[in-house]
Coordinates of C-alpha atoms and ligand atoms in Angstrom, one line a residue:
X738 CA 149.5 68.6 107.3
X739 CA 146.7 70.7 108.3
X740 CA 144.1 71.9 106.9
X741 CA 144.3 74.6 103.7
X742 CA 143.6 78.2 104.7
X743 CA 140.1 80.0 103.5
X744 CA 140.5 82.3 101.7
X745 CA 138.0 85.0 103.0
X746 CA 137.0 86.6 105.5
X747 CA 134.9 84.7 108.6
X748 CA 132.9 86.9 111.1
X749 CA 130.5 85.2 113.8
X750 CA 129.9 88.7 115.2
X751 CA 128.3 91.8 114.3
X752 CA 131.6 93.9 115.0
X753 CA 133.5 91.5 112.9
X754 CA 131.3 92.2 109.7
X755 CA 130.9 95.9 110.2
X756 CA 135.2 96.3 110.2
X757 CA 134.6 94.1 107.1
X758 CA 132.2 96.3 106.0
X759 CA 134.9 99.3 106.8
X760 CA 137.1 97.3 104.5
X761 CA 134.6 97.3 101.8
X762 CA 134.2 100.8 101.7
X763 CA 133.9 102.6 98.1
X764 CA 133.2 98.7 96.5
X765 CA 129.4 97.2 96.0
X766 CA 128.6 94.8 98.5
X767 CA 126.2 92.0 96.9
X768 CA 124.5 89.4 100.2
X769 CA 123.3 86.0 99.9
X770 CA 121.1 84.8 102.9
X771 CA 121.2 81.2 103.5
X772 CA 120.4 78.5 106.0
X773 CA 123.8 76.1 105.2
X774 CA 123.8 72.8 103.4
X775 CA 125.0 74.9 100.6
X776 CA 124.4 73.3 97.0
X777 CA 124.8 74.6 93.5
X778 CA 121.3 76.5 94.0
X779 CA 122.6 78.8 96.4
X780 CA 125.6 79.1 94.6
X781 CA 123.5 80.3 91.5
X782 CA 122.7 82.8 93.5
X783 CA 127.0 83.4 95.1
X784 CA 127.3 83.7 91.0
X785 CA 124.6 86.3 90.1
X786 CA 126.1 88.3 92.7
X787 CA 129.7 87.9 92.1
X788 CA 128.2 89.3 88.4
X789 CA 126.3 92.3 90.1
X790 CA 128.8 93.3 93.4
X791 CA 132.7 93.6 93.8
X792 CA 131.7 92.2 96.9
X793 CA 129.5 89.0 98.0
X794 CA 129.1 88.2 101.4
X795 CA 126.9 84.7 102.4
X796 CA 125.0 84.5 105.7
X797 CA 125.1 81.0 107.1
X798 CA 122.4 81.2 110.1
X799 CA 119.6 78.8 110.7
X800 CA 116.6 81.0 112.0
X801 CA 115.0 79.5 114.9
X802 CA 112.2 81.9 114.6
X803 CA 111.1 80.4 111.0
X804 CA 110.6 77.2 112.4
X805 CA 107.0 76.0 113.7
X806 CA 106.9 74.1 116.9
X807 CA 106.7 71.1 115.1
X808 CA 108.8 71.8 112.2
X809 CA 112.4 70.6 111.7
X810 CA 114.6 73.0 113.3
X811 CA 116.6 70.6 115.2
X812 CA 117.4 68.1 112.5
X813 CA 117.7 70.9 109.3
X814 CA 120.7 69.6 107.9
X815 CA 123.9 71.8 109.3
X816 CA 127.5 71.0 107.5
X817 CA 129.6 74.3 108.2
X818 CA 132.9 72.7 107.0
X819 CA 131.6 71.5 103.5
X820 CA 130.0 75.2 103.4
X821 CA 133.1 76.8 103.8
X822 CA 134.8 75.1 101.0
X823 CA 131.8 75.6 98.7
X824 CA 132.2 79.1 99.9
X825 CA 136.0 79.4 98.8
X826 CA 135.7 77.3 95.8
X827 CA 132.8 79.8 94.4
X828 CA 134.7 82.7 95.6
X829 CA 132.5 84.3 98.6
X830 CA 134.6 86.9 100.1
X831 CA 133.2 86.6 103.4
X832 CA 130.4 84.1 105.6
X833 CA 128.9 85.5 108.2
X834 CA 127.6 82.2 110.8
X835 CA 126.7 83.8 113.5
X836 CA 125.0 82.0 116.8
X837 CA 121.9 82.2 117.9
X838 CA 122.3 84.7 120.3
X839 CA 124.5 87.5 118.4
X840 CA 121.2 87.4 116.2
X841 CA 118.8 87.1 119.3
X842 CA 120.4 88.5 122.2
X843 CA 116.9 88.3 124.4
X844 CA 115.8 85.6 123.1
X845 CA 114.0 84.4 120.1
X846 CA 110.4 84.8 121.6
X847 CA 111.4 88.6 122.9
X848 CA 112.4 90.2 120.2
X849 CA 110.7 92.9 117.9
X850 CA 109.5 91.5 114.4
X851 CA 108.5 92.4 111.0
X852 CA 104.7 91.6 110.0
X853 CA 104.3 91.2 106.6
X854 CA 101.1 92.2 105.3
X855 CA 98.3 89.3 105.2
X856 CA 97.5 89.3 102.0
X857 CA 101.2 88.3 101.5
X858 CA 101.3 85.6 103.7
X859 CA 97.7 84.1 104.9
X860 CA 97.7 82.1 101.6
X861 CA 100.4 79.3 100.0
X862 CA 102.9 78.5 102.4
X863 CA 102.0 80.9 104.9
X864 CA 98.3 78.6 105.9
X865 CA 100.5 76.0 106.7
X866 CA 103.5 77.8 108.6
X867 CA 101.9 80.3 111.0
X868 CA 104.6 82.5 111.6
X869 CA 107.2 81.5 109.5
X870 CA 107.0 84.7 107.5
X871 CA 107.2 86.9 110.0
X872 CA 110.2 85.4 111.5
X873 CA 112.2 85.5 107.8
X874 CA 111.3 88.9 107.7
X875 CA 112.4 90.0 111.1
X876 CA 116.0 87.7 110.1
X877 CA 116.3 89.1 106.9
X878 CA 115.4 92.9 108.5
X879 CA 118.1 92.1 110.4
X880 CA 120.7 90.7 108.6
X881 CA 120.4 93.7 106.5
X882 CA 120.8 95.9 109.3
X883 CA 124.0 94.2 110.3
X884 CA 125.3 93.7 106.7
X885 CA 124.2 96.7 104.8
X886 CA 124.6 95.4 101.3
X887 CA 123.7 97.1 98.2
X888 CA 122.2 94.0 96.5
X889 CA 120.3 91.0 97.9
X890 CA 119.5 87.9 96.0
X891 CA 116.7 85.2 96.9
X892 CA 115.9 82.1 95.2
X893 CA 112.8 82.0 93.3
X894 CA 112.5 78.7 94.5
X895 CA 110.8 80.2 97.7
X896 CA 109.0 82.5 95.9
X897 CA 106.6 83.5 98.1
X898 CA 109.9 84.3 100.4
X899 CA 111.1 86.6 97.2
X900 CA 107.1 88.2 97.0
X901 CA 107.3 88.9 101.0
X902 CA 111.3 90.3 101.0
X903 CA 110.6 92.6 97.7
X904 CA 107.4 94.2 99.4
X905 CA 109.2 94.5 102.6
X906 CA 112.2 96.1 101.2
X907 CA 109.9 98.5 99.1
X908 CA 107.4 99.4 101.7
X909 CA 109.7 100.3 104.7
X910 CA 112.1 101.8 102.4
X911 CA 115.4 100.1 103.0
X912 CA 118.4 100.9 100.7
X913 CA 118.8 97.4 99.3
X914 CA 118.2 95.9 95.6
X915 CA 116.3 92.8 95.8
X916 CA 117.7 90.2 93.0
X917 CA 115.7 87.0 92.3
X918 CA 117.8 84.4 90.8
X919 CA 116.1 81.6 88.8
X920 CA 115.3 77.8 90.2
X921 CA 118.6 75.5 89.7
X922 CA 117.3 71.7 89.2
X923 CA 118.6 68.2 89.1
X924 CA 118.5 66.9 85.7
X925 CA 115.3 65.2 86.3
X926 CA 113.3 68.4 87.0
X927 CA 113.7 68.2 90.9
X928 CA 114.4 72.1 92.6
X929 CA 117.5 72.1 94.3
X930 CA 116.9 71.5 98.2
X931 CA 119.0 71.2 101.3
X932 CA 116.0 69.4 102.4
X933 CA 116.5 67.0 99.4
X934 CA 119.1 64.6 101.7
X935 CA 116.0 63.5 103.8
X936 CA 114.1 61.6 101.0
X937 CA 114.4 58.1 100.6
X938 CA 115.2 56.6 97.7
X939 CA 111.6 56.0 96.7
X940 CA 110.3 59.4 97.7
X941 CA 112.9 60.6 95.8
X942 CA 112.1 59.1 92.5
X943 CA 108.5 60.2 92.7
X944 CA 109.8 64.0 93.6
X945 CA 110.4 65.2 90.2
X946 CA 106.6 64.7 89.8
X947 CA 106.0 68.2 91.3
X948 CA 107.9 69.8 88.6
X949 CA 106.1 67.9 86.1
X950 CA 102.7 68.6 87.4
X951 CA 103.2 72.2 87.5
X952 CA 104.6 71.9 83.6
X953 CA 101.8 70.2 82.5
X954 CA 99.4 72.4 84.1
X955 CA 101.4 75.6 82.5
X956 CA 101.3 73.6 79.0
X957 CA 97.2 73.2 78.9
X958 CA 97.2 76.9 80.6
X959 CA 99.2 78.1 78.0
X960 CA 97.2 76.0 75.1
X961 CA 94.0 77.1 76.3
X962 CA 92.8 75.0 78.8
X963 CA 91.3 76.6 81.7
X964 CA 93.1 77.7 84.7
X965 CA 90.9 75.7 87.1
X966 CA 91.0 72.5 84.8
X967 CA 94.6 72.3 85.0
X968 CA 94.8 73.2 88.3
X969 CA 92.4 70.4 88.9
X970 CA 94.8 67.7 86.9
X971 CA 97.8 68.9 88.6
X972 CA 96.4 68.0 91.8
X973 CA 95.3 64.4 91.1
X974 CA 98.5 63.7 89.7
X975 CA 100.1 64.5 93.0
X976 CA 97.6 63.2 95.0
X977 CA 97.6 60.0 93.7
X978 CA 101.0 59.2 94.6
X979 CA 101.8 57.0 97.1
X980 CA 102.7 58.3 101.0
X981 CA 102.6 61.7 99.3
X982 CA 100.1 64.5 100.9
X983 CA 99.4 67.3 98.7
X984 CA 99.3 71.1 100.6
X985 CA 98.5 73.7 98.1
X986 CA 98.8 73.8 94.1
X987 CA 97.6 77.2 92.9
X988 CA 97.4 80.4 90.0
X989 CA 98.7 83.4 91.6
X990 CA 99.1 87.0 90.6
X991 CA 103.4 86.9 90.8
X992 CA 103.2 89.9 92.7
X993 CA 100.1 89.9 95.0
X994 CA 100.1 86.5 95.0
X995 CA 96.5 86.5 94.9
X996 CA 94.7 83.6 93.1
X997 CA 94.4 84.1 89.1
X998 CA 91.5 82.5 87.3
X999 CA 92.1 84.6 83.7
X1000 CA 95.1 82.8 81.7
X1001 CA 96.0 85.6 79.9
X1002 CA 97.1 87.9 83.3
X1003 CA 100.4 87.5 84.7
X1004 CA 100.3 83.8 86.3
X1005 CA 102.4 82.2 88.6
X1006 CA 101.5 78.2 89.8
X1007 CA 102.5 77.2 93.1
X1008 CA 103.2 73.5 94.9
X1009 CA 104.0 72.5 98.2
X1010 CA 103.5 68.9 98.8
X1011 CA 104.8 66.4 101.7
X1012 CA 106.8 63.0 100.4
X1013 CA 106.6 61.2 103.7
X1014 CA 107.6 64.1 106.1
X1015 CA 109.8 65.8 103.3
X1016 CA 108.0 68.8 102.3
X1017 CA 109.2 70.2 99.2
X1018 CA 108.1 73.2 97.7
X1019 CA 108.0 74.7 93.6
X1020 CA 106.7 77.3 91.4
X1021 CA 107.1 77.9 87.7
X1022 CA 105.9 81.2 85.6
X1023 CA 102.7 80.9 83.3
X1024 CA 102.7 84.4 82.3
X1025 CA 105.5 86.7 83.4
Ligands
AMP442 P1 117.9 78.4 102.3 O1 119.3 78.0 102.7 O2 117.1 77.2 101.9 O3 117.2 79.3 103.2 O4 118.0 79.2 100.9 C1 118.8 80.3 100.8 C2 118.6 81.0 99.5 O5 118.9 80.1 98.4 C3 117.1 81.4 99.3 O6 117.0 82.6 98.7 C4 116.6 80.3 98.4 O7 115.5 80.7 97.6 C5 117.8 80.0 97.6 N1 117.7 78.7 96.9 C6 117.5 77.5 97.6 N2 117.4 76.5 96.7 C7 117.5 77.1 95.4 C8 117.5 76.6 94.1 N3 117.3 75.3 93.8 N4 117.7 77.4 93.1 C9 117.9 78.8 93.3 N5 117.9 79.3 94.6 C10 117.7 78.5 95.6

């Protein structure tokens, strides 16, 4: 016996998803950017566009221009099969995987790209990926281009991601909705990650402590303990974990992303921290 058919449409060139696209014509088009190692948080965002579109296309691409030199391009965790029956069993109606060079045809390092402004992108996640921001924005620019959806939807998992897709959508006027889709979690509070497989059974019984840091710290926010003084206990929570190096824990304006000391403005807290060489990343809302 061999293997069931999909059931929608696969394109691994441009031509292939514009004669989609053709297809489409006169029905909403919703798109769901991804990297692979598909898991129920990406499909929370395959649902809210199901809900929006008549349409929903997912992107399967791993962005070599997002990656630092000495970031984890080579071993992200890639699993195209499984990702295609997550695809058909939440109903995608097309994937678009395409190679490196449909997507770069002169090469990564030669192609034009999309500079986010700095106030975006110097803080957070950006101070410790030079570049990474730049090189979503350029995929996503892209992908857009190629795609031409009416609706996008990003995690707010990588919010800053969201923050730096919304402006750029908005500021070089492209005719696309930005959706953010709320966080899915594991039971125990952990964000949904692909990067999730690499954490060893100890790391990842001490992960859930980022999620709890940044609910404590928006509990005493929210019961009137200072923004820095929360902050400040956040931090030593995670920083006195074992093999666990803290990167950034911060109050930022949800928008400009620009640090917050007043707990009654909009509020945002932030945490990136490495468990081992796993870095995991989380935000939570203080005041929408
Ligand atoms: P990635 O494949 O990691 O680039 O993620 C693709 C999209 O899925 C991004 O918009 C992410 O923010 C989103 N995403 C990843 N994990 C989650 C999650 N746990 N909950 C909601 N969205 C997520």
């Amino acid at each position: 016996m061999g293997k069931p058919a999909l059931s929608f449409e696969i394109a691994t060139t441009v031509t292939q998803v514009e004669s989609w696209r053709t297809k489409t014509s006169g029905r909403t088009v919703g798109f769901v950017p991804t990297m692979g190692a598909l898991h129920e948080g990406h499909m929370a965002l395959v649902d809210t566009a199901r809900k929006t579109c008549d349409q929903v296309i997912v992107s399967i691409f791993v962005n070599p221009l997002q990656f630092g030199p000495n970031e984890d391009f080579g071993k992200y965790p890639r699993s195209l099969e499984q990702d295609f029956l997550i695809c058909q069993k939440f109903g995608v109606d097309a994937v678009f995987h395409p190679s490196i060079d449909i997507i770069y045809p002169q090469g990564e390092t030669e192609t034009t790209t999309v500079q986010p402004p700095a106030q975006l992108i110097s803080g957070l996640c950006g101070a410790f990926r030079p570049g990474h921001f730049i090189g979503v924005a350029t995929v996503v620019n892209k992908l857009f281009n190629i795609v031409q959806p009416d609706c996008a939807f990003f995690g707010e998992k990588d919010y800053q991601q969201l923050q730096v897709i919304k402006h750029m959508a908005d500021d070089l006027n492209m005719n696309v909705k930005i959706i953010g889709v709320p966080t899915m979690r594991e039971e125990d509070g952990l964000a949904l990650s692909s990067r999730n497989v690499y954490l060893s059974e100890a790391q990842r019984k001490l992960a859930p402590t980022l999620y709890a840091a940044l609910s404590e710290a928006k509990s005493a926010i929210l019961s009137g303990t200072s923004i820095s003084a929360a902050v400040a206990i956040a931090k030593s929570r995670i920083t006195s974990l074992d093999d666990v190096t803290l990167q950034y824990l911060e109050c930022c304006n949800p928008r400009t992303l620009q640090p917050v000391s007043d707990p009654q403005a909009p509020c945002r807290i932030l945490v990136a921290a490495k468990y081992g060489d796993v870095r995991l990343i989380d935000n939570l809302v203080v005041n929408p």
